[in-house]
PDB file of C-alpha atoms in Angstrom:
ATOM      1  CA  MET A  77      -0.311  -0.124  -0.032  1.00 40.00           C
ATOM      2  CA  ARG A  78       1.495   3.263  -0.985  1.00 48.00           C
ATOM      3  CA  GLN A  79       2.888   5.650   2.543  1.00 52.00           C
ATOM      4  CA  PRO A  80       0.716   8.619   3.131  1.00 49.00           C
ATOM      5  CA  ILE A  81       2.387  11.862   2.972  1.00 54.00           C
ATOM      6  CA  VAL A  82       2.781  12.811   6.328  1.00 51.00           C
ATOM      7  CA  GLU A  83       3.994  16.640   5.631  1.00 63.00           C
ATOM      8  CA  MET A  84       3.342  18.939   3.109  1.00 68.00           C
ATOM      9  CA  PRO A  85       3.613  22.950   3.163  1.00 71.00           C
ATOM     10  CA  ASN A  86       1.229  25.588   2.260  1.00 88.00           C
ATOM     11  CA  PRO A  87       2.754  27.100  -0.190  1.00 96.00           C
ATOM     12  CA  LEU A  88       2.333  30.954  -0.727  1.00 97.00           C
ATOM     13  CA  VAL A  89       0.507  32.091  -3.954  1.00 98.00           C
ATOM     14  CA  MET A  90       3.008  35.348  -6.007  1.00 98.00           C
ATOM     15  CA  GLY A  91       0.463  36.904  -7.657  1.00 98.00           C
ATOM     16  CA  ILE A  92       1.317  37.405 -11.341  1.00 96.00           C
ATOM     17  CA  LEU A  93       1.485  41.415 -12.393  1.00 96.00           C
ATOM     18  CA  ASN A  94       2.295  42.224 -15.444  1.00 93.00           C
ATOM     19  CA  VAL A  95       2.641  45.495 -16.478  1.00 93.00           C
ATOM     20  CA  THR A  96       4.201  45.605 -19.967  1.00 87.00           C
ATOM     21  CA  PRO A  97       2.207  45.108 -23.943  1.00 78.00           C
ATOM     22  CA  ASP A  98       4.552  42.302 -24.855  1.00 61.00           C
ATOM     23  CA  SER A  99       4.373  39.441 -21.333  1.00 60.00           C
ATOM     24  CA  PHE A 100       3.418  36.207 -23.136  1.00 54.00           C
ATOM     25  CA  SER A 101      -0.524  35.464 -20.856  1.00 58.00           C
ATOM     26  CA  ASP A 102      -1.356  39.136 -19.902  1.00 61.00           C
ATOM     27  CA  GLY A 103       0.917  41.484 -21.715  1.00 56.00           C
ATOM     28  CA  GLY A 104      -0.804  44.709 -22.511  1.00 66.00           C
ATOM     29  CA  LEU A 105      -4.272  43.770 -20.243  1.00 74.00           C
ATOM     30  CA  TYR A 106      -2.518  45.936 -16.986  1.00 73.00           C
ATOM     31  CA  LEU A 107       0.094  48.454 -18.836  1.00 73.00           C
ATOM     32  CA  ASP A 108      -2.467  51.269 -17.589  1.00 87.00           C
ATOM     33  CA  SER A 109      -1.430  51.807 -14.061  1.00 91.00           C
ATOM     34  CA  SER A 110      -4.623  51.989 -12.904  1.00 93.00           C
ATOM     35  CA  ALA A 111      -5.929  48.627 -14.110  1.00 92.00           C
ATOM     36  CA  ALA A 112      -2.591  47.118 -12.542  1.00 95.00           C
ATOM     37  CA  ILE A 113      -3.552  48.837  -9.346  1.00 97.00           C
ATOM     38  CA  GLN A 114      -6.610  47.378  -9.554  1.00 96.00           C
ATOM     39  CA  ALA A 115      -5.583  44.043 -10.738  1.00 96.00           C
ATOM     40  CA  GLY A 116      -2.793  43.569  -8.045  1.00 97.00           C
ATOM     41  CA  GLN A 117      -5.710  44.014  -5.367  1.00 98.00           C
ATOM     42  CA  ARG A 118      -7.633  41.866  -6.795  1.00 97.00           C
ATOM     43  CA  MET A 119      -4.635  39.103  -6.546  1.00 98.00           C
ATOM     44  CA  PHE A 120      -5.090  40.428  -3.141  1.00 98.00           C
ATOM     45  CA  GLU A 121      -8.354  39.759  -2.237  1.00 98.00           C
ATOM     46  CA  GLU A 122      -8.557  36.445  -3.524  1.00 98.00           C
ATOM     47  CA  GLY A 123      -5.636  35.132  -1.334  1.00 97.00           C
ATOM     48  CA  ALA A 124      -2.392  36.277  -2.355  1.00 98.00           C
ATOM     49  CA  GLY A 125       1.115  36.473   0.419  1.00 98.00           C
ATOM     50  CA  ILE A 126       3.120  38.400  -2.436  1.00 98.00           C
ATOM     51  CA  VAL A 127       2.446  40.601  -5.990  1.00 98.00           C
ATOM     52  CA  ASP A 128       5.019  40.275  -8.453  1.00 98.00           C
ATOM     53  CA  VAL A 129       5.091  43.489 -10.551  1.00 97.00           C
ATOM     54  CA  GLY A 130       7.235  43.327 -13.617  1.00 95.00           C
ATOM     55  CA  GLY A 131       8.039  46.271 -16.341  1.00 94.00           C
ATOM     56  CA  GLU A 132       9.666  44.302 -18.739  1.00 92.00           C
ATOM     57  CA  SER A 133       8.495  40.814 -20.239  1.00 84.00           C
ATOM     58  CA  THR A 134      11.430  37.596 -20.105  1.00 80.00           C
ATOM     59  CA  ARG A 135       9.271  35.719 -22.469  1.00 73.00           C
ATOM     60  CA  PRO A 136      11.008  33.935 -24.928  1.00 71.00           C
ATOM     61  CA  GLY A 137      12.523  35.664 -28.127  1.00 68.00           C
ATOM     62  CA  ALA A 138      11.542  39.362 -25.818  1.00 70.00           C
ATOM     63  CA  GLU A 139      13.306  42.630 -26.512  1.00 76.00           C
ATOM     64  CA  GLU A 140      14.765  45.035 -23.431  1.00 85.00           C
ATOM     65  CA  VAL A 141      12.799  48.032 -22.100  1.00 90.00           C
ATOM     66  CA  ALA A 142      14.830  50.874 -21.248  1.00 94.00           C
ATOM     67  CA  GLU A 143      15.587  51.800 -17.379  1.00 96.00           C
ATOM     68  CA  ALA A 144      13.406  54.517 -16.968  1.00 96.00           C
ATOM     69  CA  GLU A 145      10.309  52.954 -19.032  1.00 94.00           C
ATOM     70  CA  GLU A 146      10.297  50.380 -16.652  1.00 96.00           C
ATOM     71  CA  LEU A 147      10.753  52.581 -14.123  1.00 97.00           C
ATOM     72  CA  ARG A 148       7.857  54.953 -15.028  1.00 95.00           C
ATOM     73  CA  ARG A 149       5.778  51.362 -15.895  1.00 95.00           C
ATOM     74  CA  VAL A 150       6.167  49.638 -12.203  1.00 97.00           C
ATOM     75  CA  LEU A 151       6.791  52.066  -9.692  1.00 97.00           C
ATOM     76  CA  PRO A 152       3.218  53.389  -9.532  1.00 97.00           C
ATOM     77  CA  VAL A 153       1.996  50.033  -9.298  1.00 98.00           C
ATOM     78  CA  VAL A 154       4.440  49.270  -6.305  1.00 98.00           C
ATOM     79  CA  SER A 155       3.816  52.113  -4.459  1.00 98.00           C
ATOM     80  CA  ALA A 156      -0.095  51.481  -4.530  1.00 98.00           C
ATOM     81  CA  LEU A 157      -0.447  48.351  -3.689  1.00 98.00           C
ATOM     82  CA  ALA A 158       2.722  47.781  -1.121  1.00 98.00           C
ATOM     83  CA  SER A 159       0.009  49.075   1.340  1.00 96.00           C
ATOM     84  CA  HIS A 160      -1.765  46.222   0.571  1.00 97.00           C
ATOM     85  CA  GLY A 161      -0.106  43.550   1.123  1.00 97.00           C
ATOM     86  CA  ALA A 162       4.145  42.270   0.238  1.00 98.00           C
ATOM     87  CA  VAL A 163       5.115  43.287  -3.253  1.00 98.00           C
ATOM     88  CA  SER A 164       8.135  41.726  -5.177  1.00 98.00           C
ATOM     89  CA  ILE A 165       9.798  43.656  -7.962  1.00 98.00           C
ATOM     90  CA  ASP A 166      10.493  41.603 -10.882  1.00 97.00           C
ATOM     91  CA  THR A 167      13.468  43.072 -12.853  1.00 97.00           C
ATOM     92  CA  MET A 168      17.055  42.455 -13.876  1.00 95.00           C
ATOM     93  CA  LYS A 169      18.088  46.318 -13.437  1.00 97.00           C
ATOM     94  CA  PRO A 170      19.461  47.562 -10.126  1.00 98.00           C
ATOM     95  CA  GLY A 171      18.467  50.973 -10.316  1.00 98.00           C
ATOM     96  CA  VAL A 172      14.767  49.520 -11.290  1.00 98.00           C
ATOM     97  CA  ALA A 173      15.045  47.338  -7.965  1.00 98.00           C
ATOM     98  CA  ARG A 174      16.546  50.204  -5.995  1.00 98.00           C
ATOM     99  CA  GLU A 175      13.386  52.640  -6.618  1.00 98.00           C
ATOM    100  CA  ALA A 176      10.932  49.685  -6.233  1.00 98.00           C
ATOM    101  CA  LEU A 177      12.039  48.920  -2.715  1.00 98.00           C
ATOM    102  CA  ARG A 178      12.535  52.591  -2.279  1.00 98.00           C
ATOM    103  CA  ALA A 179       8.447  52.512  -3.309  1.00 98.00           C
ATOM    104  CA  GLY A 180       7.651  49.638  -0.759  1.00 98.00           C
ATOM    105  CA  ALA A 181       8.450  46.429  -2.593  1.00 98.00           C
ATOM    106  CA  THR A 182      10.140  43.709   0.023  1.00 98.00           C
ATOM    107  CA  MET A 183      11.602  41.365  -2.462  1.00 98.00           C
ATOM    108  CA  VAL A 184      13.122  41.388  -5.917  1.00 98.00           C
ATOM    109  CA  ASN A 185      12.817  38.602  -8.117  1.00 98.00           C
ATOM    110  CA  ASP A 186      15.639  38.388 -10.757  1.00 97.00           C
ATOM    111  CA  VAL A 187      15.810  35.758 -12.878  1.00 95.00           C
ATOM    112  CA  THR A 188      19.927  36.240 -13.472  1.00 95.00           C
ATOM    113  CA  SER A 189      20.256  35.264 -10.486  1.00 96.00           C
ATOM    114  CA  LEU A 190      21.523  38.639  -9.254  1.00 97.00           C
ATOM    115  CA  GLY A 191      23.832  39.055 -12.371  1.00 95.00           C
ATOM    116  CA  ALA A 192      24.069  42.627 -12.603  1.00 96.00           C
ATOM    117  CA  PRO A 193      27.395  43.746 -10.976  1.00 91.00           C
ATOM    118  CA  GLU A 194      25.192  46.137  -8.533  1.00 97.00           C
ATOM    119  CA  MET A 195      22.544  44.338  -7.727  1.00 98.00           C
ATOM    120  CA  ALA A 196      23.799  42.162  -4.156  1.00 98.00           C
ATOM    121  CA  GLU A 197      24.745  45.347  -3.348  1.00 98.00           C
ATOM    122  CA  VAL A 198      21.001  47.167  -3.541  1.00 98.00           C
ATOM    123  CA  CYS A 199      19.601  43.608  -1.939  1.00 98.00           C
ATOM    124  CA  ALA A 200      21.923  43.905   0.311  1.00 98.00           C
ATOM    125  CA  GLU A 201      21.374  47.484   1.918  1.00 98.00           C
ATOM    126  CA  ALA A 202      17.847  46.940   1.893  1.00 98.00           C
ATOM    127  CA  GLY A 203      17.934  44.144   4.073  1.00 98.00           C
ATOM    128  CA  CYS A 204      14.970  42.226   1.284  1.00 98.00           C
ATOM    129  CA  THR A 205      14.186  39.656  -0.381  1.00 98.00           C
ATOM    130  CA  VAL A 206      15.802  37.889  -2.931  1.00 98.00           C
ATOM    131  CA  CYS A 207      14.076  34.980  -5.773  1.00 98.00           C
ATOM    132  CA  LEU A 208      17.855  33.675  -7.477  1.00 98.00           C
ATOM    133  CA  MET A 209      16.208  31.562 -10.596  1.00 97.00           C
ATOM    134  CA  HIS A 210      18.023  29.536 -13.418  1.00 96.00           C
ATOM    135  CA  MET A 211      18.040  31.014 -16.740  1.00 91.00           C
ATOM    136  CA  GLN A 212      20.050  28.729 -19.314  1.00 87.00           C
ATOM    137  CA  GLY A 213      21.207  32.008 -21.923  1.00 70.00           C
ATOM    138  CA  THR A 214      18.947  35.264 -21.938  1.00 67.00           C
ATOM    139  CA  PRO A 215      15.510  35.958 -22.743  1.00 68.00           C
ATOM    140  CA  ARG A 216      15.897  36.149 -26.531  1.00 64.00           C
ATOM    141  CA  THR A 217      17.686  33.528 -26.748  1.00 64.00           C
ATOM    142  CA  MET A 218      16.787  31.084 -23.626  1.00 56.00           C
ATOM    143  CA  GLN A 219      15.045  28.421 -25.503  1.00 66.00           C
ATOM    144  CA  ALA A 220      16.831  28.746 -29.384  1.00 64.00           C
ATOM    145  CA  SER A 221      18.997  24.850 -28.133  1.00 74.00           C
ATOM    146  CA  PRO A 222      18.782  24.364 -24.406  1.00 78.00           C
ATOM    147  CA  ASN A 223      21.149  21.891 -23.341  1.00 85.00           C
ATOM    148  CA  TYR A 224      21.674  19.548 -20.558  1.00 93.00           C
ATOM    149  CA  GLY A 225      23.897  16.441 -19.012  1.00 95.00           C
ATOM    150  CA  ASP A 226      21.839  16.192 -16.079  1.00 97.00           C
ATOM    151  CA  VAL A 227      19.171  18.823 -15.470  1.00 97.00           C
ATOM    152  CA  VAL A 228      18.226  18.380 -12.147  1.00 98.00           C
ATOM    153  CA  ARG A 229      21.598  18.527 -10.528  1.00 97.00           C
ATOM    154  CA  GLU A 230      22.812  21.166 -13.119  1.00 97.00           C
ATOM    155  CA  VAL A 231      20.308  23.694 -12.488  1.00 98.00           C
ATOM    156  CA  ARG A 232      20.500  22.324  -8.209  1.00 98.00           C
ATOM    157  CA  ASP A 233      24.600  22.827  -8.931  1.00 98.00           C
ATOM    158  CA  TYR A 234      24.287  26.230 -10.609  1.00 97.00           C
ATOM    159  CA  LEU A 235      21.073  26.991  -8.195  1.00 98.00           C
ATOM    160  CA  VAL A 236      23.206  26.456  -4.702  1.00 98.00           C
ATOM    161  CA  ALA A 237      26.136  27.988  -6.160  1.00 98.00           C
ATOM    162  CA  ARG A 238      24.370  31.579  -6.650  1.00 98.00           C
ATOM    163  CA  ALA A 239      22.977  31.657  -3.152  1.00 98.00           C
ATOM    164  CA  GLU A 240      26.423  31.022  -1.839  1.00 98.00           C
ATOM    165  CA  ARG A 241      27.436  33.705  -4.115  1.00 97.00           C
ATOM    166  CA  ALA A 242      24.354  36.113  -3.297  1.00 98.00           C
ATOM    167  CA  GLU A 243      25.181  35.170   1.530  1.00 98.00           C
ATOM    168  CA  ARG A 244      29.448  36.288   0.744  1.00 97.00           C
ATOM    169  CA  ARG A 245      28.064  39.814  -0.756  1.00 97.00           C
ATOM    170  CA  GLY A 246      25.984  40.483   2.002  1.00 97.00           C
ATOM    171  CA  ILE A 247      22.499  38.858   1.757  1.00 98.00           C
ATOM    172  CA  SER A 248      21.778  36.905   4.553  1.00 98.00           C
ATOM    173  CA  ARG A 249      20.756  33.424   3.939  1.00 97.00           C
ATOM    174  CA  GLU A 250      16.889  32.955   5.176  1.00 97.00           C
ATOM    175  CA  LYS A 251      16.538  36.322   2.805  1.00 98.00           C
ATOM    176  CA  ILE A 252      17.491  33.980  -0.271  1.00 98.00           C
ATOM    177  CA  TRP A 253      14.720  31.736  -2.344  1.00 98.00           C
ATOM    178  CA  ILE A 254      15.241  29.426  -5.078  1.00 98.00           C
ATOM    179  CA  ASP A 255      13.460  29.126  -8.655  1.00 98.00           C
ATOM    180  CA  PRO A 256      14.768  26.511 -11.472  1.00 98.00           C
ATOM    181  CA  GLY A 257      13.211  28.754 -14.191  1.00 96.00           C
ATOM    182  CA  ILE A 258      10.970  26.606 -15.311  1.00 96.00           C
ATOM    183  CA  GLY A 259      10.608  27.161 -19.669  1.00 92.00           C
ATOM    184  CA  PHE A 260      13.335  29.583 -19.210  1.00 92.00           C
ATOM    185  CA  GLY A 261      16.069  28.039 -21.388  1.00 91.00           C
ATOM    186  CA  LYS A 262      14.872  24.232 -20.873  1.00 94.00           C
ATOM    187  CA  ALA A 263      12.574  22.019 -23.415  1.00 93.00           C
ATOM    188  CA  ILE A 264       9.399  20.005 -22.677  1.00 95.00           C
ATOM    189  CA  GLU A 265      11.651  17.328 -21.259  1.00 96.00           C
ATOM    190  CA  HIS A 266      13.783  19.185 -19.166  1.00 96.00           C
ATOM    191  CA  ASN A 267      10.390  20.744 -17.812  1.00 97.00           C
ATOM    192  CA  LEU A 268       9.219  17.801 -16.192  1.00 98.00           C
ATOM    193  CA  ALA A 269      11.908  16.290 -15.287  1.00 98.00           C
ATOM    194  CA  LEU A 270      12.502  19.891 -13.125  1.00 98.00           C
ATOM    195  CA  LEU A 271       9.059  18.957 -12.093  1.00 98.00           C
ATOM    196  CA  ASN A 272       9.032  15.169 -11.533  1.00 98.00           C
ATOM    197  CA  HIS A 273      12.609  16.344  -9.135  1.00 98.00           C
ATOM    198  CA  LEU A 274      11.670  19.126  -7.418  1.00 98.00           C
ATOM    199  CA  GLU A 275      12.049  17.553  -3.861  1.00 97.00           C
ATOM    200  CA  VAL A 276      15.884  17.482  -5.155  1.00 98.00           C
ATOM    201  CA  LEU A 277      16.300  21.554  -4.414  1.00 98.00           C
ATOM    202  CA  VAL A 278      13.697  21.431  -1.533  1.00 98.00           C
ATOM    203  CA  ALA A 279      16.572  19.466  -0.266  1.00 97.00           C
ATOM    204  CA  THR A 280      19.342  22.749  -0.718  1.00 98.00           C
ATOM    205  CA  GLY A 281      16.600  24.344   2.839  1.00 97.00           C
ATOM    206  CA  PHE A 282      16.418  27.173   0.637  1.00 98.00           C
ATOM    207  CA  PRO A 283      12.639  27.602  -0.231  1.00 98.00           C
ATOM    208  CA  VAL A 284      11.654  27.279  -4.013  1.00 98.00           C
ATOM    209  CA  VAL A 285       9.961  29.169  -5.932  1.00 98.00           C
ATOM    210  CA  VAL A 286       7.917  27.070  -8.820  1.00 98.00           C
ATOM    211  CA  GLY A 287       6.229  29.125 -11.537  1.00 97.00           C
ATOM    212  CA  VAL A 288       4.684  27.297 -15.001  1.00 97.00           C
ATOM    213  CA  SER A 289       1.194  29.771 -14.483  1.00 96.00           C
ATOM    214  CA  ARG A 290      -0.312  28.896 -18.398  1.00 94.00           C
ATOM    215  CA  LYS A 291       3.812  28.475 -19.469  1.00 95.00           C
ATOM    216  CA  SER A 292       4.123  26.759 -23.279  1.00 94.00           C
ATOM    217  CA  PHE A 293       5.054  23.986 -22.069  1.00 96.00           C
ATOM    218  CA  ILE A 294       1.767  22.525 -20.139  1.00 98.00           C
ATOM    219  CA  GLY A 295      -0.051  23.814 -23.569  1.00 97.00           C
ATOM    220  CA  ARG A 296       2.624  21.538 -25.735  1.00 96.00           C
ATOM    221  CA  VAL A 297       2.103  18.996 -23.607  1.00 98.00           C
ATOM    222  CA  LEU A 298      -1.920  18.667 -23.686  1.00 98.00           C
ATOM    223  CA  GLY A 299      -1.915  19.322 -27.799  1.00 97.00           C
ATOM    224  CA  GLY A 300      -0.786  22.436 -28.326  1.00 96.00           C
ATOM    225  CA  LEU A 301      -3.203  24.376 -26.444  1.00 96.00           C
ATOM    226  CA  PRO A 302      -3.403  27.849 -26.390  1.00 94.00           C
ATOM    227  CA  VAL A 303      -2.150  30.204 -23.431  1.00 93.00           C
ATOM    228  CA  GLU A 304      -6.085  31.171 -22.255  1.00 93.00           C
ATOM    229  CA  ASP A 305      -6.968  27.402 -22.294  1.00 96.00           C
ATOM    230  CA  ARG A 306      -3.891  26.127 -19.938  1.00 97.00           C
ATOM    231  CA  LEU A 307      -5.505  26.538 -16.685  1.00 97.00           C
ATOM    232  CA  GLU A 308      -6.496  22.666 -16.146  1.00 97.00           C
ATOM    233  CA  GLY A 309      -2.981  21.943 -17.178  1.00 98.00           C
ATOM    234  CA  THR A 310      -1.497  24.454 -14.981  1.00 98.00           C
ATOM    235  CA  LEU A 311      -3.363  23.768 -11.079  1.00 98.00           C
ATOM    236  CA  ALA A 312      -1.921  20.268 -11.643  1.00 98.00           C
ATOM    237  CA  THR A 313       1.263  21.079 -11.861  1.00 98.00           C
ATOM    238  CA  GLN A 314       0.975  23.084  -9.629  1.00 98.00           C
ATOM    239  CA  VAL A 315       0.059  20.710  -6.958  1.00 97.00           C
ATOM    240  CA  VAL A 316       2.528  18.126  -7.680  1.00 97.00           C
ATOM    241  CA  ALA A 317       5.087  20.954  -6.822  1.00 97.00           C
ATOM    242  CA  GLN A 318       3.259  21.345  -3.837  1.00 97.00           C
ATOM    243  CA  LEU A 319       3.357  17.435  -2.526  1.00 96.00           C
ATOM    244  CA  ALA A 320       6.998  17.989  -3.707  1.00 96.00           C
ATOM    245  CA  GLY A 321       6.987  20.495  -0.667  1.00 96.00           C
ATOM    246  CA  VAL A 322       7.394  24.257  -2.619  1.00 98.00           C
ATOM    247  CA  ALA A 323       7.132  27.164  -0.559  1.00 98.00           C
ATOM    248  CA  VAL A 324       5.927  29.669  -3.260  1.00 98.00           C
ATOM    249  CA  ILE A 325       4.076  29.560  -6.308  1.00 98.00           C
ATOM    250  CA  ARG A 326       3.913  32.261  -8.834  1.00 97.00           C
ATOM    251  CA  ALA A 327       0.180  32.061 -10.185  1.00 97.00           C
ATOM    252  CA  HIS A 328      -1.974  34.204 -12.677  1.00 96.00           C
ATOM    253  CA  ASP A 329      -4.675  32.844 -11.967  1.00 97.00           C
ATOM    254  CA  VAL A 330      -4.232  33.420  -7.424  1.00 98.00           C
ATOM    255  CA  LEU A 331      -8.023  32.064  -6.977  1.00 98.00           C
ATOM    256  CA  ALA A 332      -7.957  29.092  -9.168  1.00 98.00           C
ATOM    257  CA  THR A 333      -4.441  27.745  -7.432  1.00 98.00           C
ATOM    258  CA  LYS A 334      -5.430  29.172  -4.173  1.00 98.00           C
ATOM    259  CA  ARG A 335      -8.705  26.593  -4.667  1.00 97.00           C
ATOM    260  CA  ALA A 336      -6.913  23.993  -5.608  1.00 97.00           C
ATOM    261  CA  ILE A 337      -3.764  23.939  -2.776  1.00 96.00           C
ATOM    262  CA  GLU A 338      -6.361  24.308  -0.237  1.00 96.00           C
ATOM    263  CA  MET A 339      -8.062  20.685  -1.943  1.00 95.00           C
ATOM    264  CA  ALA A 340      -4.250  19.330  -1.858  1.00 95.00           C
ATOM    265  CA  ARG A 341      -4.359  20.386   1.897  1.00 93.00           C
ATOM    266  CA  ALA A 342      -7.162  18.791   2.381  1.00 93.00           C
ATOM    267  CA  ILE A 343      -6.791  15.543   1.252  1.00 92.00           C
ATOM    268  CA  VAL A 344      -3.664  15.066   3.110  1.00 90.00           C
ATOM    269  CA  ASP A 345      -4.826  16.392   6.503  1.00 89.00           C
ATOM    270  CA  ALA A 346      -7.386  14.086   6.317  1.00 89.00           C
ATOM    271  CA  GLY A 347      -4.847  10.819   6.348  1.00 75.00           C
TER     272      GLY A 347
END
């Protein structure tokens, strides 16, 4: 008989709020600051523990955004939402991170794992939480030809090394989260292997963040579904991540994600 699950975290839901014209799922929906603020407030009401605000798309092939334009997009939204709950700034730029932290953000979510020279200093000075993500290549090149020998081991080793580097640069260990970067420089088989072995990342001791919401690999696995039809696949994948012990789940559909998490929790608790 299968052994029952005896421990499972109740993961934090991180609402995804892209203040961009070109993000793969919600690009253009919240480019207007007032619409973005309303959407962020709704995410908090639906149960998001943190809202992740981004002003530059990191979808495959995305073009860079000038710092001034990124600041124009995100600062009013961060400032307004900070009074409603915890806000993360999703950026690769130290200047954007610095100003967003001053505006009320308490976390920096950096897909380059503090790749910019000043980013670690900005985060250390602010004492904020940081999320370090794995990405092979850059947003413009990452899906050209992803290649790994052992994707689980390589992603784990990279993230542990980047976390240790962040510690050496003044960021407290308890402030460091890690993200395997599902869909960032990975083919379908790489994404599935990582999701099948998330416990390897959980075992590092760092809180693990997983972002699978509406991503293209889900559509491909399920026969070519467009982005608007990927909710069921997203929820199934998120519950798998929850069962593996991840600490944070990034989601566009906050309410649906919270309900799926609560249902999985109820089943485990009944055992």
